[in-house]
PDB file of C-alpha atoms in Angstrom:
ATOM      1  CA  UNK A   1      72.197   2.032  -5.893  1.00 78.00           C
ATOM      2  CA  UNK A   2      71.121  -1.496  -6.529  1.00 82.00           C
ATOM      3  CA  UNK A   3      73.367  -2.806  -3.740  1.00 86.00           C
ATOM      4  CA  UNK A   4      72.246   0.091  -1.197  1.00 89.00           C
ATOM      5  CA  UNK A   5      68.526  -1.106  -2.003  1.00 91.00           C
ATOM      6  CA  UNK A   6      69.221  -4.580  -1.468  1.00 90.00           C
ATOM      7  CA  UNK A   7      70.933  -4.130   1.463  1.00 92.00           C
ATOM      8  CA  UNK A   8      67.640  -1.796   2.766  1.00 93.00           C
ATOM      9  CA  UNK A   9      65.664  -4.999   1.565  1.00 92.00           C
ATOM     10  CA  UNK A  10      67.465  -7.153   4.453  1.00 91.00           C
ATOM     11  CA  UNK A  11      67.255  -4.395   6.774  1.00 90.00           C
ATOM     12  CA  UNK A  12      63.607  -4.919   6.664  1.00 89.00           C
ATOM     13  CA  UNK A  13      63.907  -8.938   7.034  1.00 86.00           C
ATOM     14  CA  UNK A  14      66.036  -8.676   9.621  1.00 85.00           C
ATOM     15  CA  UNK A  15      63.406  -7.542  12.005  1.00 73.00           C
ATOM     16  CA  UNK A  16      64.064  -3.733  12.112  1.00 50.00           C
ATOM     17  CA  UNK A  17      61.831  -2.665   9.352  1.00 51.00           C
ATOM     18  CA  UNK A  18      58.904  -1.626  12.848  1.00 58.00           C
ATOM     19  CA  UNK A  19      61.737   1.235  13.586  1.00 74.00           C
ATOM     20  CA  UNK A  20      63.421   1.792  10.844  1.00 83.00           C
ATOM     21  CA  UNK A  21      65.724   4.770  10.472  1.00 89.00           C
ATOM     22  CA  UNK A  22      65.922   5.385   6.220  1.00 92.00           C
ATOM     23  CA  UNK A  23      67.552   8.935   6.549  1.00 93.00           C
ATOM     24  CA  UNK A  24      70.348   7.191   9.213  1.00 93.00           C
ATOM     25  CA  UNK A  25      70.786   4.317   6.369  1.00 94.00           C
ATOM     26  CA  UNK A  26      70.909   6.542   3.703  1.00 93.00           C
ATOM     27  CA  UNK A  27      73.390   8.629   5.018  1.00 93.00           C
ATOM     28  CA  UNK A  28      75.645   5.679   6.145  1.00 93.00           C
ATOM     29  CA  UNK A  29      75.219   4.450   1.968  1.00 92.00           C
ATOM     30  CA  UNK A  30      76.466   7.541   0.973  1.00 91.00           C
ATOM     31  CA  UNK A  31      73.419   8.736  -0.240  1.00 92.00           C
ATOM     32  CA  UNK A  32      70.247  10.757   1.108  1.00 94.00           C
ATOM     33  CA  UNK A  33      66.897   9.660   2.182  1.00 94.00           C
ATOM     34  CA  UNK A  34      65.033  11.953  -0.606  1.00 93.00           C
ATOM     35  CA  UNK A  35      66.930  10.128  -3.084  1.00 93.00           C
ATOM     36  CA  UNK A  36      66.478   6.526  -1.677  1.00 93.00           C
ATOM     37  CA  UNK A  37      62.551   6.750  -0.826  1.00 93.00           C
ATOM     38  CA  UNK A  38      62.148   7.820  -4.820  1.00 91.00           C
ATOM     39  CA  UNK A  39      64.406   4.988  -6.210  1.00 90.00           C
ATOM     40  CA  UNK A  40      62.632   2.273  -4.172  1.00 91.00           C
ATOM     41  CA  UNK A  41      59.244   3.524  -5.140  1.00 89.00           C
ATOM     42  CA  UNK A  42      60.003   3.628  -8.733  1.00 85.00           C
ATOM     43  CA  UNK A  43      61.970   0.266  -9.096  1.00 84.00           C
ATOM     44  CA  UNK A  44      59.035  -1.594  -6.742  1.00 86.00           C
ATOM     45  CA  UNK A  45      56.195   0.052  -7.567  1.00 83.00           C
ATOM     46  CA  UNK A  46      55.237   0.530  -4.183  1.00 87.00           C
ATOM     47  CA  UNK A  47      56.617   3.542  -1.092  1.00 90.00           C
ATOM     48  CA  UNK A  48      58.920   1.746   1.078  1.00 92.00           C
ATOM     49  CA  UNK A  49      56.373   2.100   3.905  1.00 88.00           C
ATOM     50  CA  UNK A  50      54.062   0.122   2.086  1.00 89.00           C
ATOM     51  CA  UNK A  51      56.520  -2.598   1.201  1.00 91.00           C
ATOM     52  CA  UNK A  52      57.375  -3.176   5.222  1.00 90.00           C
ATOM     53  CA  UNK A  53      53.885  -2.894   6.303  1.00 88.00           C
ATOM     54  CA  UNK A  54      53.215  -5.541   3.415  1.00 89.00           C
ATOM     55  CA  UNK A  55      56.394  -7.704   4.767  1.00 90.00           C
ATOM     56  CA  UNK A  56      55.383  -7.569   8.105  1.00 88.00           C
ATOM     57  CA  UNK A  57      51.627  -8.679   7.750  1.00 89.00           C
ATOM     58  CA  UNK A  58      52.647 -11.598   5.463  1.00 89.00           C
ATOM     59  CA  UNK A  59      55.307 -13.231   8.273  1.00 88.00           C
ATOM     60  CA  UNK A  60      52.420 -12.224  11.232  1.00 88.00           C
ATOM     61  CA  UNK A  61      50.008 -14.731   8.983  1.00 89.00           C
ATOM     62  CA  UNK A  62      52.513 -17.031   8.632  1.00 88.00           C
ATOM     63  CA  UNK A  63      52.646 -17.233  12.565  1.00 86.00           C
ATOM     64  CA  UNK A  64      48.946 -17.383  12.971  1.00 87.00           C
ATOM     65  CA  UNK A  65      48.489 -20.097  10.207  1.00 85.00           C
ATOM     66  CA  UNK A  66      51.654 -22.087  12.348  1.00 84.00           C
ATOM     67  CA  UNK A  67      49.119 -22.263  15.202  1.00 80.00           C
ATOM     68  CA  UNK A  68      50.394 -19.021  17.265  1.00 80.00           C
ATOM     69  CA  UNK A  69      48.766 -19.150  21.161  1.00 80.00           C
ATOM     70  CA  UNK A  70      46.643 -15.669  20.579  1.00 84.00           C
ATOM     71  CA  UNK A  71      46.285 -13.342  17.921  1.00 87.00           C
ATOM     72  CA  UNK A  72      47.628 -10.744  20.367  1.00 87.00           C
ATOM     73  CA  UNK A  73      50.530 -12.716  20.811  1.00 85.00           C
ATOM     74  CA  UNK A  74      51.237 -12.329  16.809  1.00 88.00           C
ATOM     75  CA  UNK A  75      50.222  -8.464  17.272  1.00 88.00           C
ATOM     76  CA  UNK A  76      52.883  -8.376  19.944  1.00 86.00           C
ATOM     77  CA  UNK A  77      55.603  -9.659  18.580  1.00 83.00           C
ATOM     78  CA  UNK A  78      54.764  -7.445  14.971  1.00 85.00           C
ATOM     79  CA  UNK A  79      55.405  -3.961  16.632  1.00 81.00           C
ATOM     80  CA  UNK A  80      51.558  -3.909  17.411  1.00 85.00           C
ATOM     81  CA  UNK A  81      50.000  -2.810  20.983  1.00 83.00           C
ATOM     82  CA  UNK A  82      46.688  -3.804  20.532  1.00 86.00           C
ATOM     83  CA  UNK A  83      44.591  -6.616  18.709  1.00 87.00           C
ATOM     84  CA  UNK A  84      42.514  -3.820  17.302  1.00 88.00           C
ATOM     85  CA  UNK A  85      45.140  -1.800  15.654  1.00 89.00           C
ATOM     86  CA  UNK A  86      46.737  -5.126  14.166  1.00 90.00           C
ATOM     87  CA  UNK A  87      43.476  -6.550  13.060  1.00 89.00           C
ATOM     88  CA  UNK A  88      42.969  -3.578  10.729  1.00 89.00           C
ATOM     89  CA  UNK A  89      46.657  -3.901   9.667  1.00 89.00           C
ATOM     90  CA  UNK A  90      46.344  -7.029   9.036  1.00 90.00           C
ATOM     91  CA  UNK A  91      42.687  -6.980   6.799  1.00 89.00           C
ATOM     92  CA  UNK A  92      43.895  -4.213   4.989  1.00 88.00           C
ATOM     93  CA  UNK A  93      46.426  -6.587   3.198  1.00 88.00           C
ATOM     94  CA  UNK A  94      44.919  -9.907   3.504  1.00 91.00           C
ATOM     95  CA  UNK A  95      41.055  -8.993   3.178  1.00 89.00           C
ATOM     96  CA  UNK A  96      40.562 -10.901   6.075  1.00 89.00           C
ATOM     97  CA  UNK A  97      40.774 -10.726   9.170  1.00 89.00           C
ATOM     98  CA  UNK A  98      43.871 -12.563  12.006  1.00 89.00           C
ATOM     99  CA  UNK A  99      41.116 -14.427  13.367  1.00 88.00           C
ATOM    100  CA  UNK A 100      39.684 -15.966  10.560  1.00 86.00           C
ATOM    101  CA  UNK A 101      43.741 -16.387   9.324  1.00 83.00           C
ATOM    102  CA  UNK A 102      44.250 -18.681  12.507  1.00 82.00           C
ATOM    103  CA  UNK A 103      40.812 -20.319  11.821  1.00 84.00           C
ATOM    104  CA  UNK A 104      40.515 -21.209   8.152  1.00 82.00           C
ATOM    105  CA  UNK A 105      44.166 -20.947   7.314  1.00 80.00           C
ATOM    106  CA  UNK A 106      43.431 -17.782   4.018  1.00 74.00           C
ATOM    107  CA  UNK A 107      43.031 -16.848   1.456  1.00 83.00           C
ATOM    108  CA  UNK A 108      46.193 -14.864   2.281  1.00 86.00           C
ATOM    109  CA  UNK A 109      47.723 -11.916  -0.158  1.00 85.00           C
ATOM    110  CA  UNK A 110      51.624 -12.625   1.036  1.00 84.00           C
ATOM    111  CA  UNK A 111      54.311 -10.308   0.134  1.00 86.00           C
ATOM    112  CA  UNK A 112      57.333 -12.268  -1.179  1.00 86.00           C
ATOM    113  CA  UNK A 113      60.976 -10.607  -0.420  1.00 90.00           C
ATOM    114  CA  UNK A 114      61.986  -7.771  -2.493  1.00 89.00           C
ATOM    115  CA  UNK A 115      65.435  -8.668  -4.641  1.00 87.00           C
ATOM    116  CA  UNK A 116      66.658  -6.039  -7.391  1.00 83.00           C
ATOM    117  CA  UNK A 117      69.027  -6.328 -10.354  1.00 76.00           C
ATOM    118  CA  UNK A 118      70.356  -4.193 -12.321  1.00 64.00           C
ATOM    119  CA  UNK A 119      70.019  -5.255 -16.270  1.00 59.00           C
ATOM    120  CA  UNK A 120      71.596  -2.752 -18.773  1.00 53.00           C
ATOM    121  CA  UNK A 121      70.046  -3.605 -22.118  1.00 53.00           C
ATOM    122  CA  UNK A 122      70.031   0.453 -23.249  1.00 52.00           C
ATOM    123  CA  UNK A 123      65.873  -0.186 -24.221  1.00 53.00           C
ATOM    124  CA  UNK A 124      65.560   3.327 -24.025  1.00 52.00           C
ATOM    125  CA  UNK A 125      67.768   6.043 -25.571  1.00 57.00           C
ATOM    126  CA  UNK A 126      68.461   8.744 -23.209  1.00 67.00           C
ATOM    127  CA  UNK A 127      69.120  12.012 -24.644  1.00 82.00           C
ATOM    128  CA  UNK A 128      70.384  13.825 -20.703  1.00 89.00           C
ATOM    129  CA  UNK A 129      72.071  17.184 -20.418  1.00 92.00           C
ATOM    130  CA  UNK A 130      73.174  18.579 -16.693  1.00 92.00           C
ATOM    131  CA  UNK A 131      71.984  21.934 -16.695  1.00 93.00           C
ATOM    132  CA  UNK A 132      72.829  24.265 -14.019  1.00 93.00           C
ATOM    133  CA  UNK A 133      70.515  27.210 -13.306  1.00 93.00           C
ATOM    134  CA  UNK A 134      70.384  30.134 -10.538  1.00 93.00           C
ATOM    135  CA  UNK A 135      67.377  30.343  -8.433  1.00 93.00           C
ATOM    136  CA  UNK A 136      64.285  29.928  -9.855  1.00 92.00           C
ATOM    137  CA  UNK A 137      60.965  31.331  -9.418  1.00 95.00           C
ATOM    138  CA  UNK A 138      58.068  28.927 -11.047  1.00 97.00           C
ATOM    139  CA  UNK A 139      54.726  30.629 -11.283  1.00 97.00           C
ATOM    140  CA  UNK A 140      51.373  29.828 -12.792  1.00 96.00           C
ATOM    141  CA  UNK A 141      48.140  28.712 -11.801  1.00 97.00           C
ATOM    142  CA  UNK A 142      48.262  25.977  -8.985  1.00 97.00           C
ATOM    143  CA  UNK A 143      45.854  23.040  -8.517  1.00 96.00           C
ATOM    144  CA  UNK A 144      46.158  19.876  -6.049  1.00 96.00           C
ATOM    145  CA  UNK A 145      45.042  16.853  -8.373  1.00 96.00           C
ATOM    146  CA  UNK A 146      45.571  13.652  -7.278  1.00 94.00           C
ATOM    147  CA  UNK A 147      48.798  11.133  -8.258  1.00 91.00           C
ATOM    148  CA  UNK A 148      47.996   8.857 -11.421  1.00 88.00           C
ATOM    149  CA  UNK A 149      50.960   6.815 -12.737  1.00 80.00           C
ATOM    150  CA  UNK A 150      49.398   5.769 -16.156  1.00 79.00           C
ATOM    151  CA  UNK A 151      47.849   7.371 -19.247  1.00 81.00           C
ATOM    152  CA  UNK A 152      46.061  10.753 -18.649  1.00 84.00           C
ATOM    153  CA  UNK A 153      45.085  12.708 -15.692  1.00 91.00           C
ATOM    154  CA  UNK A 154      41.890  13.970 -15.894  1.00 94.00           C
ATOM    155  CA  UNK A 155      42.420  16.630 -13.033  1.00 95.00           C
ATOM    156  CA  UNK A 156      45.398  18.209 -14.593  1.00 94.00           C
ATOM    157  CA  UNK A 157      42.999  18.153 -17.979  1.00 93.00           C
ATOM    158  CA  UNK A 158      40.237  20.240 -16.402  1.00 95.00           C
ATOM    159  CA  UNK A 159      42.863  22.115 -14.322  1.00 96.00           C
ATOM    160  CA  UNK A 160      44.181  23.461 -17.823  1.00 94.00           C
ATOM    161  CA  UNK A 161      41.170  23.689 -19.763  1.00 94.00           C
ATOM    162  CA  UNK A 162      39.522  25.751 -17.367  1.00 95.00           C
ATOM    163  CA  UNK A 163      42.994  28.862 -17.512  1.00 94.00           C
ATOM    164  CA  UNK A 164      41.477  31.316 -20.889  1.00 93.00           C
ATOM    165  CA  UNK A 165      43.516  31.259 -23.836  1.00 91.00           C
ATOM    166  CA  UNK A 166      44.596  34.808 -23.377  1.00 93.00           C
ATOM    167  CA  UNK A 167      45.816  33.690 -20.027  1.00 94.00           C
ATOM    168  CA  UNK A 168      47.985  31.144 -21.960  1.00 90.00           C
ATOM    169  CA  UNK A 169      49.581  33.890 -23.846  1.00 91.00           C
ATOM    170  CA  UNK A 170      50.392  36.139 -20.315  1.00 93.00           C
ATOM    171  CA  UNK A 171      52.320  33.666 -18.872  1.00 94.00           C
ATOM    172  CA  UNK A 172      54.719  33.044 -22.057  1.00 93.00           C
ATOM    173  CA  UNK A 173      55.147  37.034 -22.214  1.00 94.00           C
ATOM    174  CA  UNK A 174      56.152  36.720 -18.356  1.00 95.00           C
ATOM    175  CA  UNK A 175      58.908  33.534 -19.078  1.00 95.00           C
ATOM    176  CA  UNK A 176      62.507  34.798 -18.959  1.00 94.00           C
ATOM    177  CA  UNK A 177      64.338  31.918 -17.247  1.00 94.00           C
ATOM    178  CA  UNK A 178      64.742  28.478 -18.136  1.00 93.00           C
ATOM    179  CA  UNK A 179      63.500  26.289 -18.477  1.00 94.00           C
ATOM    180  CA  UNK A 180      61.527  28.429 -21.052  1.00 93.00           C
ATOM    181  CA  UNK A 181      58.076  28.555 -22.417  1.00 92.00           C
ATOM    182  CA  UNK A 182      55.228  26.827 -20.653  1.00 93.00           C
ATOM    183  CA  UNK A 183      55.921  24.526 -18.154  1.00 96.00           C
ATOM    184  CA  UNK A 184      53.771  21.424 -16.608  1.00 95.00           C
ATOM    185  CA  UNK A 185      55.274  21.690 -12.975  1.00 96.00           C
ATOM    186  CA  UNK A 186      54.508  18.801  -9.819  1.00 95.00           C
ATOM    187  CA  UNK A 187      55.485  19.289  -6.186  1.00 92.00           C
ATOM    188  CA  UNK A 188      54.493  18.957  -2.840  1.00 89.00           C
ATOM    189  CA  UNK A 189      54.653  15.268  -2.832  1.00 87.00           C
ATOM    190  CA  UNK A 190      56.512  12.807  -0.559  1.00 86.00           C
ATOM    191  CA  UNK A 191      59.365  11.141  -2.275  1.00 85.00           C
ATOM    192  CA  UNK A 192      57.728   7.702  -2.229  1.00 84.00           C
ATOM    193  CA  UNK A 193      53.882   8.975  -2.289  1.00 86.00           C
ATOM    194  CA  UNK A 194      51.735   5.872  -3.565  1.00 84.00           C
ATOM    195  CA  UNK A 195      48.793   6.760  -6.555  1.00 85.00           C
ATOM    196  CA  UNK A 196      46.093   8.722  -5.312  1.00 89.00           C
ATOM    197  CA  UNK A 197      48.282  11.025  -3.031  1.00 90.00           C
ATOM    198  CA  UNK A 198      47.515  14.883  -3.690  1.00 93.00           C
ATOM    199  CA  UNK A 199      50.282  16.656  -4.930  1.00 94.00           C
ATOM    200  CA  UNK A 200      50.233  20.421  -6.552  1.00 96.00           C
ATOM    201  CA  UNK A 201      49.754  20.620  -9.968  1.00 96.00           C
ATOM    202  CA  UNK A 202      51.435  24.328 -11.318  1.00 97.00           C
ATOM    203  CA  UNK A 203      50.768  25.237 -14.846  1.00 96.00           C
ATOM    204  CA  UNK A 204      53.424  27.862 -15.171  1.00 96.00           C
ATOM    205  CA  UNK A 205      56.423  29.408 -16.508  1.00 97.00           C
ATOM    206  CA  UNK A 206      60.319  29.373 -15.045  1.00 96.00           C
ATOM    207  CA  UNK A 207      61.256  33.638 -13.903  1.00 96.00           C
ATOM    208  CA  UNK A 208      64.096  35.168 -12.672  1.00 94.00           C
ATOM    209  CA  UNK A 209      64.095  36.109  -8.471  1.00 93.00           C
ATOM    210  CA  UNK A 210      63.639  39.316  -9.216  1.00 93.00           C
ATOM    211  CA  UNK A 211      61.081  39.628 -12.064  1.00 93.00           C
ATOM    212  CA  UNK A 212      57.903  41.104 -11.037  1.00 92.00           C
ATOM    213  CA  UNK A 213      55.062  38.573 -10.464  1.00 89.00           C
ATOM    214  CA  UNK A 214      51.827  39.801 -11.081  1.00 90.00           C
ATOM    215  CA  UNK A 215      48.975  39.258  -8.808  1.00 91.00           C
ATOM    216  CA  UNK A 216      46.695  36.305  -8.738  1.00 92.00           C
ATOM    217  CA  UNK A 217      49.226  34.052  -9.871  1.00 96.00           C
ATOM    218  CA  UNK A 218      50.703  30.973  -7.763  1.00 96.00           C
ATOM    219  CA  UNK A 219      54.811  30.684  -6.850  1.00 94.00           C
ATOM    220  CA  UNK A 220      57.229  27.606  -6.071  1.00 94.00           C
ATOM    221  CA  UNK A 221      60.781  29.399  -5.485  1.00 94.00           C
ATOM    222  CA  UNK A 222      63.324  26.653  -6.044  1.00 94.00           C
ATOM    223  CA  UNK A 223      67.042  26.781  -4.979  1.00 93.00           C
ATOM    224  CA  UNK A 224      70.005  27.158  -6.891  1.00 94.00           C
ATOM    225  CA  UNK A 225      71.293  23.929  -8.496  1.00 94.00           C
ATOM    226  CA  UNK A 226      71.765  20.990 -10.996  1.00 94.00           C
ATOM    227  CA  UNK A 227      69.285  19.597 -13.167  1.00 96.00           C
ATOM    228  CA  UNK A 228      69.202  16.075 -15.207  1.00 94.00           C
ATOM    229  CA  UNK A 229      67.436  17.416 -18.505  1.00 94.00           C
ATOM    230  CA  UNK A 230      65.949  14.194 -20.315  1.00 92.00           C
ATOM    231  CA  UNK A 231      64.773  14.404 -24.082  1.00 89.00           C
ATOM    232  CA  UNK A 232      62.164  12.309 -25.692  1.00 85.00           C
ATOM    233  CA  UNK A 233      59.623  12.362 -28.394  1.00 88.00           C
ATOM    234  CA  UNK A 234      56.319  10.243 -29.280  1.00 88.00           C
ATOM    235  CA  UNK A 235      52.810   9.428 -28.060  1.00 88.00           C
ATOM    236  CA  UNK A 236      51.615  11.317 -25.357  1.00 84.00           C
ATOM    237  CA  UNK A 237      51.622  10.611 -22.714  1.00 83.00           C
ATOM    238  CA  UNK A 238      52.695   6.601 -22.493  1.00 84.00           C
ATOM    239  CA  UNK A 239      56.239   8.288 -24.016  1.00 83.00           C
ATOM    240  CA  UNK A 240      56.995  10.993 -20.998  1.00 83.00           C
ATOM    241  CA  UNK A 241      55.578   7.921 -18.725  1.00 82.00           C
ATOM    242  CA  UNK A 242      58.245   5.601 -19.931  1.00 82.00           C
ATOM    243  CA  UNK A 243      60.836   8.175 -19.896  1.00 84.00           C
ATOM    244  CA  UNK A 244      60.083   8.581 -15.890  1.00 82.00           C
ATOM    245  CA  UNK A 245      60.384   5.082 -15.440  1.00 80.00           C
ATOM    246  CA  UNK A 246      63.719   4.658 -17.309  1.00 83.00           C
ATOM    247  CA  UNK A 247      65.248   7.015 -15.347  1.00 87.00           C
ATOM    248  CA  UNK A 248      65.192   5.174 -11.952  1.00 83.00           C
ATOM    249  CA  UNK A 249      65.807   1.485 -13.909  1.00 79.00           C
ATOM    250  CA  UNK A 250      68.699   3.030 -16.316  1.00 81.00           C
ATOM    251  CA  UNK A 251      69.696   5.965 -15.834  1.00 86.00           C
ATOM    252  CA  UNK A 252      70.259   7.082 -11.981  1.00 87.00           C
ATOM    253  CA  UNK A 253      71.760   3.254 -11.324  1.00 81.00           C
ATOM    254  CA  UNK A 254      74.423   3.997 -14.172  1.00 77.00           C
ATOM    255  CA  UNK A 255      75.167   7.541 -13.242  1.00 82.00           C
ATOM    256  CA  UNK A 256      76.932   9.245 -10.526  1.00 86.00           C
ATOM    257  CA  UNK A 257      73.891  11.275  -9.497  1.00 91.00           C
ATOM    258  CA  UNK A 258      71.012  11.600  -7.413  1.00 94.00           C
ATOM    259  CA  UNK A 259      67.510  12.969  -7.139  1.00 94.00           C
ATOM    260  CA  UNK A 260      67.079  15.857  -4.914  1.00 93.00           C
ATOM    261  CA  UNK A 261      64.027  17.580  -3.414  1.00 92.00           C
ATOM    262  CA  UNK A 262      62.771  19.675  -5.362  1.00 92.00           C
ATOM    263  CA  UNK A 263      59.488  19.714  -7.761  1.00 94.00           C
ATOM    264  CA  UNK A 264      59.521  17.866 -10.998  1.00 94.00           C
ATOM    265  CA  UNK A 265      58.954  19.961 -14.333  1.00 96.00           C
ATOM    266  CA  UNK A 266      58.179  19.461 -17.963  1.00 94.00           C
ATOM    267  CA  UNK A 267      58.681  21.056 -21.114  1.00 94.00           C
ATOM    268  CA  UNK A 268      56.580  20.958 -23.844  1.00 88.00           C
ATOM    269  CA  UNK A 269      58.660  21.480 -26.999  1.00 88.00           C
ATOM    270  CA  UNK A 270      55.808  20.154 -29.314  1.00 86.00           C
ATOM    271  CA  UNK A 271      52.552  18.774 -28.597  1.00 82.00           C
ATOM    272  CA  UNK A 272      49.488  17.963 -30.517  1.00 81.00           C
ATOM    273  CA  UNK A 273      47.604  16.047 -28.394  1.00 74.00           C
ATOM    274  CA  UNK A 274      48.686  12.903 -29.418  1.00 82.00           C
ATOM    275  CA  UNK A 275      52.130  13.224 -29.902  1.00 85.00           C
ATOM    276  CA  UNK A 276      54.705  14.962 -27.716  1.00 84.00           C
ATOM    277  CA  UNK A 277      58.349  16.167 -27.472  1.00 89.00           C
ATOM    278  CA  UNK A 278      59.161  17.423 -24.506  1.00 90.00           C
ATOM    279  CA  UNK A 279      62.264  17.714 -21.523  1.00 93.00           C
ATOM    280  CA  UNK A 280      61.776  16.055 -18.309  1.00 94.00           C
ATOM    281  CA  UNK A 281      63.783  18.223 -15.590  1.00 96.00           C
ATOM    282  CA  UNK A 282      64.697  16.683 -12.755  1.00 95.00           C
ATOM    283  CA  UNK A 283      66.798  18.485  -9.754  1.00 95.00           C
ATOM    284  CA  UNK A 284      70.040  16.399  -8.918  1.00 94.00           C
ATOM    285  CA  UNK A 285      73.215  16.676  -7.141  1.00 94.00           C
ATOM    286  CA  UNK A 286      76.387  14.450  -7.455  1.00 90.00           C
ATOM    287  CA  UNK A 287      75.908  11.161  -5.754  1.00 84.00           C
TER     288      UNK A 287
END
């Protein structure tokens, strides 16, 4: 995985990041595109898309602080077929805009070149059990909140406060799959979706294809397959938010598996507010 990222990383330096073909490279790795996207954006902290638009806008300054003819010139040669579409490329990034670049020579926001390595230091125990389940059916009540990587989000708060208690109680009755119990389920996203991105929020339970759903309540079917089942236990939520990112840095580099697409569920085993155990389930196949 590190070496099929790296390899992506000079992909993109070599010029070819404008029409860049991910799923064609991911196949040709040995791997799939789902997978990839979600690796990079976890180990960079950025989509992939946003790292080449980044890339690209930092080496079109560079050629406008070198004393490049015309800015269209620099649009041009970037993939760009106007001056207009560049120049809001380009001030999204830098804040300013390509003339004032080729003026005044910044302030400039440059995006140095990617590298990653893979240190094993085993920081975070990993409790992981492959679980295998039939088809599932995951239904609940369904909100779209928006994506927050860190500490609480307040959407997904509300979204639950607002669902009675007695409500609560219904959908445990209705659980007879696993993962069991009450589930907090995410889906509907892009693979490498930055913060803010909508997504569906389901506060559910796991059923069987065949159980009777009553009315009024929201569905995600979900295929037939493997699941990475990761334990942990303390504070809410910085613990399930370190767990997330330990899988992409640890666990999926050291592992033959991969991610594939497919929501993203939780388990609440214990939780007092505070303090939470809980199972992260993701969907996998072997790599």
């Amino acid at each position: 995985m590190i070496g099929m990222l790296n390899a992506l990383i000079d992909l993109v330096e070599s010029g070819s990041g404008d029409d860049l073909d991910v799923s064609r490279f991911a196949r040709d790795h040995g791997s799939t595109e789902y997978h990839l996207r979600r690796m990079f954006s976890a180990l960079a902290g950025m989509p992939l898309s946003e790292y080449v638009r980044r890339r690209r806008m930092t080496l079109a300054a560079a050629d406008l602080v070198a004393g490049a003819p015309t800015v269209l010139d620099v649009a041009v040669r970037h993939g760009y077929s106007s001056a207009e579409a560049f120049g809001r490329a380009f001030r999204a990034v830098h804040g300013i805009s390509p003339v004032d670049a080729r003026r005044d020579g910044g302030p400039l926001r440059t995006q140095p070149t990617l590298r990653f390595r893979l240190s094993v230091e085993g920081s975070t125990p990993m409790d992981v059990t492959i679980t295998p389940t039939s088809e599932l059916v995951l239904v609940g009540h369904a909100a779209r909140v928006p994506l927050i990587h860190e500490g609480v989000n307040p959407h997904i708060q509300a979204h639950i406060a607002a669902i009675p208690p007695d409500e609560h109680a219904r959908l445990k009755r209705l659980s007879d799959a696993e993962p069991a119990g009450i589930l907090a389920i995410t889906g509907d996203i892009a693979p490498d979706a930055p913060e803010g991105t909508e997504l569906t929020y389901l506060h559910g339970v796991s059923v069987r294809p065949d159980t009777p759903v009553p009315d009024g309540l929201d569905s995600m079917r979900v295929e037939a397959g493997a699941w990475a089942v990761f334990a942990a236990s303390g504070p809410f939520p910085e613990t399930l938010q370190r767990l997330w990112a330990a899988t992409a840095t640890e666990w999926f580099p050291s592992n033959p598996w991969r991610l594939r697409p497919g929501p993203s569920i939780v388990r609440y085993l214990e939780f007092t507010g505070t303090h939470a155990s809980c199972e992260l389930w993701l969907a996998v196949e072997s790599a």
